[in-house]
XYZ file of C-alpha atoms in Angstrom:
672
model
C 25.036 47.094 47.713
C 21.659 49.455 47.093
C 20.519 46.793 44.512
C 21.307 43.762 46.747
C 19.260 45.673 49.471
C 16.103 45.611 46.942
C 16.393 42.351 45.752
C 16.473 41.191 49.245
C 13.231 43.444 50.422
C 11.445 42.081 47.292
C 12.301 38.545 48.367
C 11.373 39.087 51.857
C 7.981 40.557 50.936
C 7.188 37.459 48.804
C 8.248 34.873 51.378
C 5.927 37.073 53.932
C 2.792 37.038 51.462
C 3.630 33.562 50.771
C 3.225 32.542 54.639
C 0.977 34.871 56.224
C -1.389 35.755 53.403
C -1.183 32.693 51.091
C -0.701 30.616 54.069
C 1.894 28.536 51.717
C 5.145 28.779 52.976
C 8.087 28.142 50.988
C 11.203 28.518 53.130
C 11.740 27.396 56.900
C 11.098 29.900 59.284
C 14.837 29.324 60.448
C 15.370 30.138 56.581
C 13.636 33.372 57.043
C 15.245 34.511 60.202
C 18.679 34.202 58.317
C 16.977 36.673 55.510
C 15.932 38.955 57.765
C 18.752 39.016 59.674
C 21.324 39.292 56.306
C 19.100 42.265 55.733
C 19.175 43.913 58.780
C 22.938 44.062 58.264
C 23.628 45.364 54.918
C 21.060 47.892 56.432
C 23.327 48.830 59.205
C 26.291 48.656 57.104
C 24.886 51.837 54.508
C 23.991 55.381 55.577
C 21.037 55.314 53.058
C 18.075 56.251 55.028
C 15.825 52.735 56.027
C 12.026 52.667 54.226
C 9.114 52.389 56.372
C 8.075 49.728 54.276
C 11.316 47.778 54.677
C 10.288 44.415 56.523
C 12.763 45.171 58.904
C 10.460 48.114 59.997
C 7.554 46.581 60.988
C 8.512 47.162 65.115
C 9.018 50.696 65.867
C 10.577 51.853 68.976
C 6.877 52.403 70.508
C 3.378 53.457 69.430
C 2.633 56.599 69.245
C -1.169 56.538 70.164
C -4.048 59.368 70.571
C -4.237 61.465 67.396
C -7.670 61.243 66.058
C -7.879 61.466 62.218
C -11.273 62.179 60.651
C -12.056 58.846 58.697
C -12.527 60.031 54.610
C -15.772 58.396 54.456
C -17.687 57.640 57.910
C -17.439 54.052 59.060
C -20.680 53.095 59.787
C -22.068 50.314 61.805
C -24.613 47.640 60.275
C -27.937 47.001 61.149
C -28.667 44.038 62.556
C -30.626 40.852 61.565
C -31.618 37.464 63.657
C -33.826 35.594 61.679
C -34.748 34.647 58.691
C -38.111 37.180 58.735
C -35.993 40.185 59.380
C -33.699 38.942 56.579
C -36.671 38.932 53.986
C -37.522 41.989 55.129
C -34.230 43.952 54.258
C -34.291 42.337 50.837
C -37.971 43.734 50.606
C -36.651 47.021 51.380
C -33.943 46.934 48.645
C -35.828 45.378 46.045
C -38.478 48.484 46.671
C -36.345 50.838 46.588
C -34.361 49.639 43.445
C -38.248 49.330 41.967
C -37.762 45.290 41.386
C -34.347 45.585 39.923
C -32.510 41.759 39.686
C -30.088 42.316 42.955
C -27.293 40.088 43.541
C -25.878 39.965 47.158
C -22.293 39.414 48.446
C -22.465 37.400 51.384
C -19.324 37.303 54.177
C -18.311 35.838 57.060
C -19.031 38.387 59.902
C -15.173 38.235 61.537
C -15.401 39.060 65.670
C -12.240 41.367 66.197
C -11.961 45.125 65.635
C -12.676 47.414 62.705
C -9.185 48.960 61.094
C -8.837 51.203 58.114
C -5.595 51.184 56.027
C -4.307 53.481 54.028
C -1.697 53.038 51.289
C -0.165 55.639 49.131
C 1.625 54.556 46.156
C 1.512 51.033 47.368
C 3.002 51.536 50.404
C 1.281 51.800 54.201
C 1.117 55.093 55.409
C -1.400 55.036 58.177
C -3.916 52.830 60.079
C -6.819 54.315 62.202
C -9.489 52.625 64.851
C -13.327 52.470 63.805
C -13.597 55.121 66.609
C -16.811 56.755 66.640
C -17.150 55.907 63.077
C -16.296 59.975 61.863
C -13.025 59.996 63.784
C -10.494 57.048 64.629
C -7.248 56.674 66.784
C -3.915 56.156 64.512
C -2.972 53.065 65.428
C -0.211 52.850 62.416
C 2.553 51.341 64.615
C 0.771 49.013 65.817
C -0.462 47.898 62.730
C 2.405 47.645 61.055
C 3.683 44.858 63.405
C 0.829 42.469 61.930
C 2.384 40.278 59.521
C -0.978 39.857 57.603
C -0.284 43.613 56.939
C 1.627 44.444 53.796
C 3.670 47.333 54.301
C 4.179 47.542 50.736
C 1.674 46.149 47.827
C 2.352 43.667 44.913
C 2.713 45.499 41.893
C 0.549 43.998 39.607
C -0.624 44.332 35.433
C -3.391 46.770 37.039
C -1.279 49.692 39.025
C -2.811 50.345 42.508
C -3.890 53.828 43.021
C -2.171 56.681 44.222
C -4.259 56.547 47.135
C -5.968 53.525 48.358
C -8.007 53.155 51.767
C -9.308 49.966 52.557
C -11.100 48.315 55.707
C -10.679 45.108 57.659
C -10.659 43.495 60.848
C -7.981 43.049 63.146
C -8.766 39.632 65.064
C -6.695 36.580 67.472
C -7.347 32.789 65.877
C -9.087 30.729 68.687
C -6.056 28.477 69.242
C -4.030 31.222 69.871
C -6.118 32.753 72.292
C -6.061 29.850 74.310
C -2.276 29.774 74.761
C -2.401 33.840 75.875
C -4.975 32.761 78.738
C -3.264 30.262 79.585
C 0.197 31.998 80.045
C -1.796 34.995 81.723
C -3.208 32.754 83.937
C -0.003 31.158 85.271
C 0.955 34.719 85.582
C -1.689 36.024 88.217
C -3.420 37.816 84.889
C -7.311 37.509 84.119
C -7.428 35.861 80.614
C -9.231 37.759 78.150
C -12.720 37.226 77.501
C -12.820 36.323 74.316
C -10.946 37.297 71.214
C -12.537 40.548 70.168
C -11.186 41.581 73.551
C -7.723 40.507 73.160
C -7.722 41.991 69.975
C -8.745 44.962 71.079
C -6.713 45.715 73.877
C -3.245 44.803 72.336
C -4.247 47.523 69.295
C -4.377 49.855 72.260
C -1.022 49.109 74.047
C 0.980 51.929 73.950
C 4.371 49.300 73.214
C 4.659 48.411 69.694
C 6.630 45.747 70.634
C 4.294 44.093 72.949
C 1.664 44.429 70.162
C 4.057 42.361 67.982
C 4.084 39.291 70.556
C 0.551 38.880 70.365
C -0.858 37.080 67.212
C -2.484 39.269 65.619
C -4.276 38.241 62.145
C -6.859 40.497 59.327
C -8.921 40.386 56.863
C -9.716 42.834 54.934
C -13.142 43.325 53.722
C -14.114 46.238 51.311
C -12.469 48.766 49.454
C -13.295 52.629 50.482
C -11.069 54.456 48.380
C -9.318 53.877 45.579
C -7.899 57.056 43.731
C -8.248 57.035 39.587
C -9.647 53.130 39.496
C -13.179 52.328 39.659
C -15.120 48.819 40.077
C -18.195 47.581 39.033
C -18.825 45.179 42.072
C -17.994 44.893 45.181
C -16.823 41.159 44.093
C -14.426 42.533 41.785
C -13.030 44.950 44.022
C -11.955 42.371 46.503
C -10.371 39.943 43.830
C -8.330 42.799 42.743
C -7.423 43.619 46.479
C -6.125 40.025 46.791
C -4.205 40.418 43.722
C -2.551 43.264 45.131
C -1.424 41.176 48.322
C -4.353 42.173 50.387
C -5.868 39.182 52.783
C -9.870 38.759 52.407
C -11.828 35.984 53.855
C -11.977 33.035 51.617
C -15.435 31.993 52.281
C -17.198 35.007 50.111
C -20.064 33.912 47.767
C -22.298 36.332 45.848
C -25.815 35.191 45.635
C -28.656 35.807 42.875
C -31.472 35.169 45.625
C -32.544 35.680 48.980
C -32.884 31.788 49.869
C -29.331 30.893 48.772
C -28.612 33.702 51.242
C -30.360 31.929 53.847
C -28.532 28.761 52.991
C -25.367 30.296 53.356
C -26.469 31.174 56.501
C -27.464 28.588 57.558
C -24.154 26.547 56.663
C -21.845 28.633 58.574
C -24.522 27.953 61.745
C -22.518 24.637 62.078
C -19.618 24.976 59.973
C -18.492 28.067 62.008
C -17.133 26.108 64.892
C -14.528 24.469 62.180
C -12.903 27.454 61.980
C -9.540 29.029 63.493
C -11.164 32.289 64.310
C -14.175 33.334 65.987
C -17.224 34.994 63.573
C -20.747 35.998 65.227
C -22.599 36.102 62.087
C -22.792 36.857 58.332
C -22.950 39.859 56.494
C -24.976 40.488 53.658
C -24.187 43.262 50.907
C -25.320 44.606 47.855
C -22.953 44.021 45.409
C -23.106 46.131 42.402
C -21.603 49.799 44.017
C -24.009 51.687 41.542
C -27.078 49.997 43.573
C -25.260 50.431 46.583
C -24.706 54.240 46.047
C -28.491 54.664 45.093
C -29.575 52.580 48.363
C -27.400 55.307 50.150
C -27.590 54.608 54.151
C -29.201 56.321 57.322
C -27.575 58.557 60.125
C -26.418 55.237 61.721
C -26.877 52.084 58.780
C -25.759 51.690 55.009
C -29.175 50.911 53.085
C -27.391 48.078 51.044
C -25.994 45.944 53.926
C -27.164 44.116 56.542
C -25.518 41.731 59.872
C -27.103 38.514 59.920
C -26.584 37.204 63.994
C -25.802 33.832 65.538
C -27.949 32.771 68.083
C -25.905 32.633 71.114
C -24.613 29.607 71.547
C -25.883 27.544 74.334
C -26.031 23.690 75.527
C -27.915 21.975 78.518
C -25.530 19.584 80.455
C -26.016 18.342 84.417
C -23.333 19.221 87.258
C -21.951 15.979 87.884
C -20.169 17.217 91.256
C -18.703 20.273 92.791
C -14.781 20.299 93.655
C -13.030 23.207 95.218
C -10.036 24.787 94.294
C -7.488 26.663 96.257
C -6.200 30.205 95.288
C -2.440 31.919 96.118
C -4.534 33.904 98.488
C -5.905 30.925 99.540
C -9.560 31.969 98.089
C -11.419 29.261 97.703
C -13.400 28.575 94.221
C -15.924 26.406 93.583
C -15.890 24.848 90.471
C -18.392 23.088 88.812
C -17.541 19.566 87.206
C -20.245 19.300 84.253
C -20.892 15.800 81.747
C -18.742 16.797 79.447
C -20.914 18.547 76.297
C -19.775 20.370 73.157
C -20.403 23.920 73.264
C -19.043 26.736 70.547
C -16.673 23.892 68.674
C -15.047 22.672 72.492
C -15.948 20.058 74.617
C -16.745 21.327 77.922
C -15.885 19.692 81.097
C -16.101 22.602 83.909
C -17.688 25.971 84.730
C -16.504 28.107 88.066
C -19.405 29.185 89.935
C -17.340 31.919 91.227
C -18.255 31.702 95.358
C -20.309 30.597 98.012
C -23.016 33.933 97.346
C -23.384 32.891 93.871
C -23.860 29.026 94.422
C -26.840 30.696 97.390
C -28.180 33.155 95.065
C -28.663 30.871 91.921
C -29.593 27.835 94.154
C -27.393 25.647 92.589
C -27.405 22.137 93.704
C -25.058 18.835 92.380
C -27.147 17.231 90.052
C -29.198 20.031 88.261
C -29.759 20.284 84.860
C -27.932 23.740 83.537
C -28.010 25.634 80.688
C -24.097 27.075 79.571
C -23.802 30.051 76.474
C -20.924 31.002 75.393
C -21.776 33.481 73.007
C -17.965 34.333 71.509
C -16.702 34.205 74.922
C -13.868 31.610 75.984
C -14.962 30.948 79.186
C -18.949 29.525 79.077
C -20.914 30.531 81.693
C -23.855 29.241 83.469
C -27.288 31.394 82.830
C -29.608 29.194 83.975
C -30.513 26.318 86.521
C -33.178 24.498 85.140
C -35.365 24.005 88.082
C -38.141 22.077 86.685
C -36.370 19.036 85.745
C -35.267 18.467 89.498
C -36.478 14.910 90.524
C -35.740 15.481 93.625
C -32.332 13.581 93.722
C -30.348 16.889 93.392
C -28.211 17.503 96.369
C -27.411 21.271 97.958
C -23.827 22.149 98.162
C -22.605 22.808 101.377
C -19.538 24.959 101.780
C -16.607 23.423 103.100
C -15.770 25.145 106.867
C -12.107 23.457 106.240
C -9.671 23.759 103.397
C -9.874 20.886 101.197
C -5.771 20.536 100.678
C -4.698 21.376 103.659
C -8.004 20.602 106.251
C -6.835 24.095 107.684
C -10.654 25.983 109.206
C -11.283 28.459 106.966
C -12.038 32.285 107.740
C -14.852 34.141 106.730
C -15.105 38.090 106.808
C -18.306 40.585 106.545
C -16.484 42.810 104.274
C -16.008 40.138 101.122
C -17.541 37.411 99.880
C -14.114 34.979 99.348
C -13.730 31.962 101.808
C -10.222 31.943 102.159
C -7.767 29.366 103.593
C -5.501 31.020 105.598
C -2.668 28.051 105.961
C 0.325 29.886 104.230
C 1.876 26.504 104.236
C -0.862 24.958 102.428
C 0.463 22.885 99.268
C -2.224 24.838 97.191
C -1.157 27.943 97.598
C 2.211 27.608 97.588
C 2.387 26.330 94.148
C 0.115 29.006 92.711
C 2.516 31.451 94.898
C 5.631 29.851 93.126
C 3.846 30.661 89.811
C 2.943 33.992 90.284
C 6.667 34.599 91.938
C 8.081 33.578 88.427
C 5.279 34.955 86.604
C 6.096 37.480 83.667
C 5.194 40.474 85.531
C 6.996 39.432 88.528
C 10.208 37.789 88.360
C 9.659 36.190 84.919
C 11.586 32.973 85.293
C 11.201 31.345 81.996
C 10.769 27.202 82.359
C 9.239 27.609 85.409
C 5.932 26.560 84.189
C 2.629 24.710 86.530
C 3.676 21.246 85.695
C 7.229 21.735 86.949
C 5.777 23.648 89.780
C 4.026 20.539 90.734
C 6.838 17.982 90.834
C 9.116 20.619 92.787
C 6.379 20.964 95.400
C 5.267 17.460 95.483
C 8.866 16.198 95.588
C 9.731 18.373 98.472
C 12.080 20.691 96.994
C 10.710 23.484 97.332
C 8.838 24.689 100.289
C 8.625 28.616 99.534
C 10.065 30.614 96.610
C 13.190 31.124 98.925
C 14.368 27.341 98.434
C 14.279 28.081 94.149
C 17.460 29.654 94.812
C 18.913 26.396 96.164
C 18.005 24.031 93.194
C 20.540 22.242 91.507
C 20.955 20.738 87.755
C 21.260 17.253 88.804
C 18.030 16.778 91.386
C 16.272 18.731 88.699
C 17.332 16.911 85.098
C 15.391 13.811 87.257
C 11.762 14.956 87.453
C 9.680 14.241 84.334
C 10.120 15.982 81.026
C 13.210 18.133 82.406
C 16.724 16.468 81.096
C 20.260 18.214 81.699
C 19.740 21.328 79.258
C 16.521 22.268 80.485
C 17.456 21.823 84.167
C 20.422 24.109 82.966
C 18.173 26.864 81.587
C 16.239 26.660 84.725
C 18.491 26.996 87.327
C 20.139 29.895 85.122
C 17.435 32.069 84.547
C 16.555 31.609 88.247
C 20.350 32.972 88.885
C 19.353 35.757 86.705
C 16.196 36.906 88.572
C 18.168 37.595 91.532
C 19.112 40.809 90.264
C 15.258 42.031 88.778
C 13.794 45.313 89.804
C 12.555 45.682 93.702
C 9.018 46.624 92.678
C 8.900 43.174 90.602
C 9.984 41.091 93.620
C 7.506 42.940 96.155
C 4.770 41.986 93.277
C 6.215 38.779 92.837
C 5.888 37.796 96.991
C 2.192 37.848 96.500
C 1.357 40.049 99.473
C -2.605 40.562 99.599
C -3.622 43.855 98.003
C -0.440 44.776 96.582
C -0.523 44.590 92.777
C 1.978 46.038 90.426
C 0.714 49.706 90.937
C 1.384 49.676 94.334
C 4.420 47.553 94.534
C 5.666 50.514 92.627
C 4.712 53.045 94.584
C 5.781 51.655 97.797
C 8.924 51.287 96.242
C 9.401 54.700 94.707
C 8.400 56.065 98.572
C 10.871 53.213 100.553
C 13.720 52.427 97.843
C 14.122 48.802 99.191
C 12.921 45.774 100.539
C 14.619 46.402 103.557
C 14.139 49.820 104.289
C 10.201 48.560 103.897
C 10.578 46.284 106.665
C 10.601 48.544 109.566
C 8.241 51.349 108.464
C 5.052 51.871 110.340
C 1.302 51.487 108.953
C 1.233 55.600 109.013
C 3.988 56.343 106.926
C 2.529 53.627 104.115
C -0.396 55.521 104.823
C 1.166 58.248 104.175
C 1.522 57.865 100.318
C -1.468 59.143 97.836
C -3.152 56.060 97.434
C -2.925 53.474 99.683
C -5.249 53.019 102.465
C -4.838 51.602 105.515
C -6.174 48.055 104.534
C -2.652 47.838 102.154
C -0.589 49.440 104.828
C -1.918 46.858 107.298
C -1.109 43.839 105.638
C 2.272 44.759 103.707
C 2.859 45.200 107.610
C 1.461 41.817 108.545
C 3.543 40.472 106.048
C 7.241 41.456 106.838
C 6.345 40.910 110.640
C 5.639 37.112 109.298
C 7.703 36.208 107.078
C 10.658 37.146 108.496
C 12.342 34.083 107.914
C 11.465 33.699 104.297
C 13.159 37.202 103.794
C 15.827 36.052 105.194
C 16.229 33.191 103.249
C 15.848 35.443 100.177
C 18.869 37.866 101.367
C 20.627 35.133 101.964
C 20.754 33.452 98.146
C 21.380 36.777 97.193
C 18.848 39.056 95.818
C 19.665 42.419 95.131
C 16.801 44.017 96.520
C 16.870 44.198 100.313
C 19.682 47.650 100.622
C 19.361 50.743 98.859
C 23.016 50.304 97.169
C 22.267 47.036 95.378
C 18.479 47.511 94.700
C 17.700 47.576 90.868
C 14.820 50.204 90.632
C 12.626 50.526 87.376
C 14.017 53.555 85.038
C 11.975 56.494 85.650
C 9.034 56.735 83.004
C 10.831 58.776 79.878
C 9.027 62.504 79.408
C 5.815 62.421 77.873
C 4.011 64.891 75.857
C 1.437 66.777 77.679
C -2.194 64.966 77.745
C -5.669 64.611 79.774
C -3.898 62.304 82.406
C -0.287 64.216 82.638
C 0.128 64.938 86.161
C -2.992 63.676 87.580
C -3.858 60.673 89.878
C -6.224 58.034 88.861
C -7.854 54.744 90.213
C -9.014 52.472 88.066
C -11.716 49.467 88.986
C -14.407 47.155 87.407
C -13.489 45.303 84.017
C -12.472 47.268 81.265
C -13.318 45.631 77.076
C -10.319 44.389 75.234
C -8.023 45.812 78.363
C -6.551 44.529 82.196
C -6.219 47.149 85.010
C -3.238 46.499 84.587
C -2.656 47.389 81.110
C -4.871 50.326 81.663
C -2.631 51.687 84.500
C 0.595 51.696 82.150
C -1.387 53.679 79.838
C -1.865 56.474 82.171
C 2.017 56.547 83.058
C 2.837 56.571 79.488
C 0.953 59.467 79.356
C 2.361 61.314 82.127
C -0.664 60.101 85.157
C 0.085 58.320 88.279
C -2.349 55.343 89.415
C -3.241 54.732 93.362
C -4.843 51.728 94.658
C -7.692 53.252 96.430
C -9.811 56.312 96.537
C -8.877 59.194 98.517
C -9.567 63.160 98.696
C -6.295 63.158 96.782
C -7.814 61.154 93.855
C -8.284 63.389 90.496
C -10.361 60.848 88.776
C -11.860 56.980 89.233
C -11.835 54.732 86.026
C -15.004 52.498 86.320
C -15.381 49.691 84.152
C -18.188 47.191 84.320
C -18.679 45.524 88.383
C -17.428 48.521 90.115
C -18.097 48.656 93.418
C -16.645 49.809 96.727
C -14.197 52.369 94.892
C -16.973 53.638 92.498
C -19.413 54.646 95.799
C -16.366 56.220 97.610
C -15.941 58.345 94.773
C -19.572 59.391 94.668
C -19.000 60.215 98.338
C -16.147 62.545 98.116
C -17.281 63.868 94.814
C -14.611 62.252 92.732
C -15.259 62.852 88.868
C -15.737 59.383 87.508
C -14.886 58.175 83.832
C -16.483 55.267 82.315
C -14.686 52.698 79.884
C -16.125 54.376 76.815
C -14.729 57.699 77.710
C -11.157 56.137 79.039
C -10.226 54.677 75.589
C -11.548 58.205 74.679
C -9.367 59.899 76.983
C -6.580 57.169 75.280
C -7.013 58.505 72.192
C -5.810 62.310 73.130
C -2.437 63.637 73.595
C -3.887 67.486 74.382
C -6.998 67.484 76.121
């Protein structure tokens, strides 16, 4: 049996290489799955330990992040150049230091992702690190193992691989897959990732490797950092051998004898980069010969033998043809500029968010204005300038509506926020978004209930609130567009399964103003069921550390104003109302002592590569508690970009404030 298992492992590795490295699959996905299941069964039937490089061992039970490991050689940043003159100055410095020896340059695309280091011992992946501060990296081995294009075992060739091999690469998420992720995140009430780099960085920092495995991460290896017992004359030669060992290197690498050829390579990719499936923000230029690299050396920050030649920010000019107003699930009215279609960063852009009424007034944005859009790697284009000098006098100032554009209810403005709201809970636009939120992954996770289906259910008046979902039957559902009996049956089954969802998931799914996942968990930890929560006073809610009067008032008001909805959900058979039937999330398993253990945190602002929800989960996984508002009992405020009133409150109460960079640094440590 042992020989059969080894043969099957080798066969699966071969197919993984063909699919994920060479992009030339030889079998179908279904056939590959059959091989994997066969291997899992064989491994389960033997008492022999399963080696870490077995294809079945990519995803473990959970990543244990946080250990800081010193890099064998520092992962230095590259000095940047932004124009041809700076490129030529780099070439002149290189030639002067090498006393005019003829130099060949290697050019590579600069992938916009997250730099990592992979270490192989005797051909088996043993460790993976982030760049970190350049001197020390975070151990993310478990998460890197989930990336299918990262070989767990190298391919044996006529050139034996070194006993110890360290290579460095860039982990990224393809552009088209990022759009899919963001569509799903928005449907689930999560903010979209701003760009592929943020998505990749956030995915690799997750505590749960199984979640990382669900993200479409990929990698390009760009340099060989250490090869024990093996020497190469040039960077080009090392790339070729790494490819033969099964490592995935970018195909668009060239070698040039002149700086003019380097400039031509750059100009080619200024335009052609839009056709790539991944984001690239420039090219990297390296001296090819290793002996010259060693002679040139490095400064404290940068190698002298390489430079990043960055692309300019991508901009386009277009016209605002009109301004529409969309209504969100909490009634917030968001203005959207409808644009004359323009191509930017390889995509046709037809609209851009204008955020809110205040943003329009501050930038003096008018219908008919010529504007400059920018998309510097971002998925979401933003307006960076209004070309007021181009105005003809025919532009029309936008007047924000006093009534909801969907249901015609008078809108509400409050002094303490910039948002303008529709307060009609029966508003069709709000209803559709409330249903989407209720069915989202972080709430009741009703698969198959997407935006198109929700539109039909509401438009045909089959659903007037979320409780009506539980009365849906297969026959009328099957008559919806693109549904059919099998899909309708599956949707009814998924809705039925949601009746046993954990009570805090239901509470979050109800979409109560100011009640996010963290607040929902805090409330249920104290009150256990919706029936109990519906009877408490604002003062009882405020007694919970991290919950203030605004949240307490919102919760009490919701339960008093939505008794009919709650009665209908109870009648539908949801388990979340009574303590004896409510399913409560399991208590967090014991965690290793860390900086976060036993402390209370509040997270505010935007953290690069991680949503606030994900940040909260990381804190809890390390033994900390997360509150929604700053009080005297708060131990630390985690403040990202755009931190507002919570930051001011923390300063007022003299609460220690941790910035985003320091927060990510703390995540890397388990005991400090």
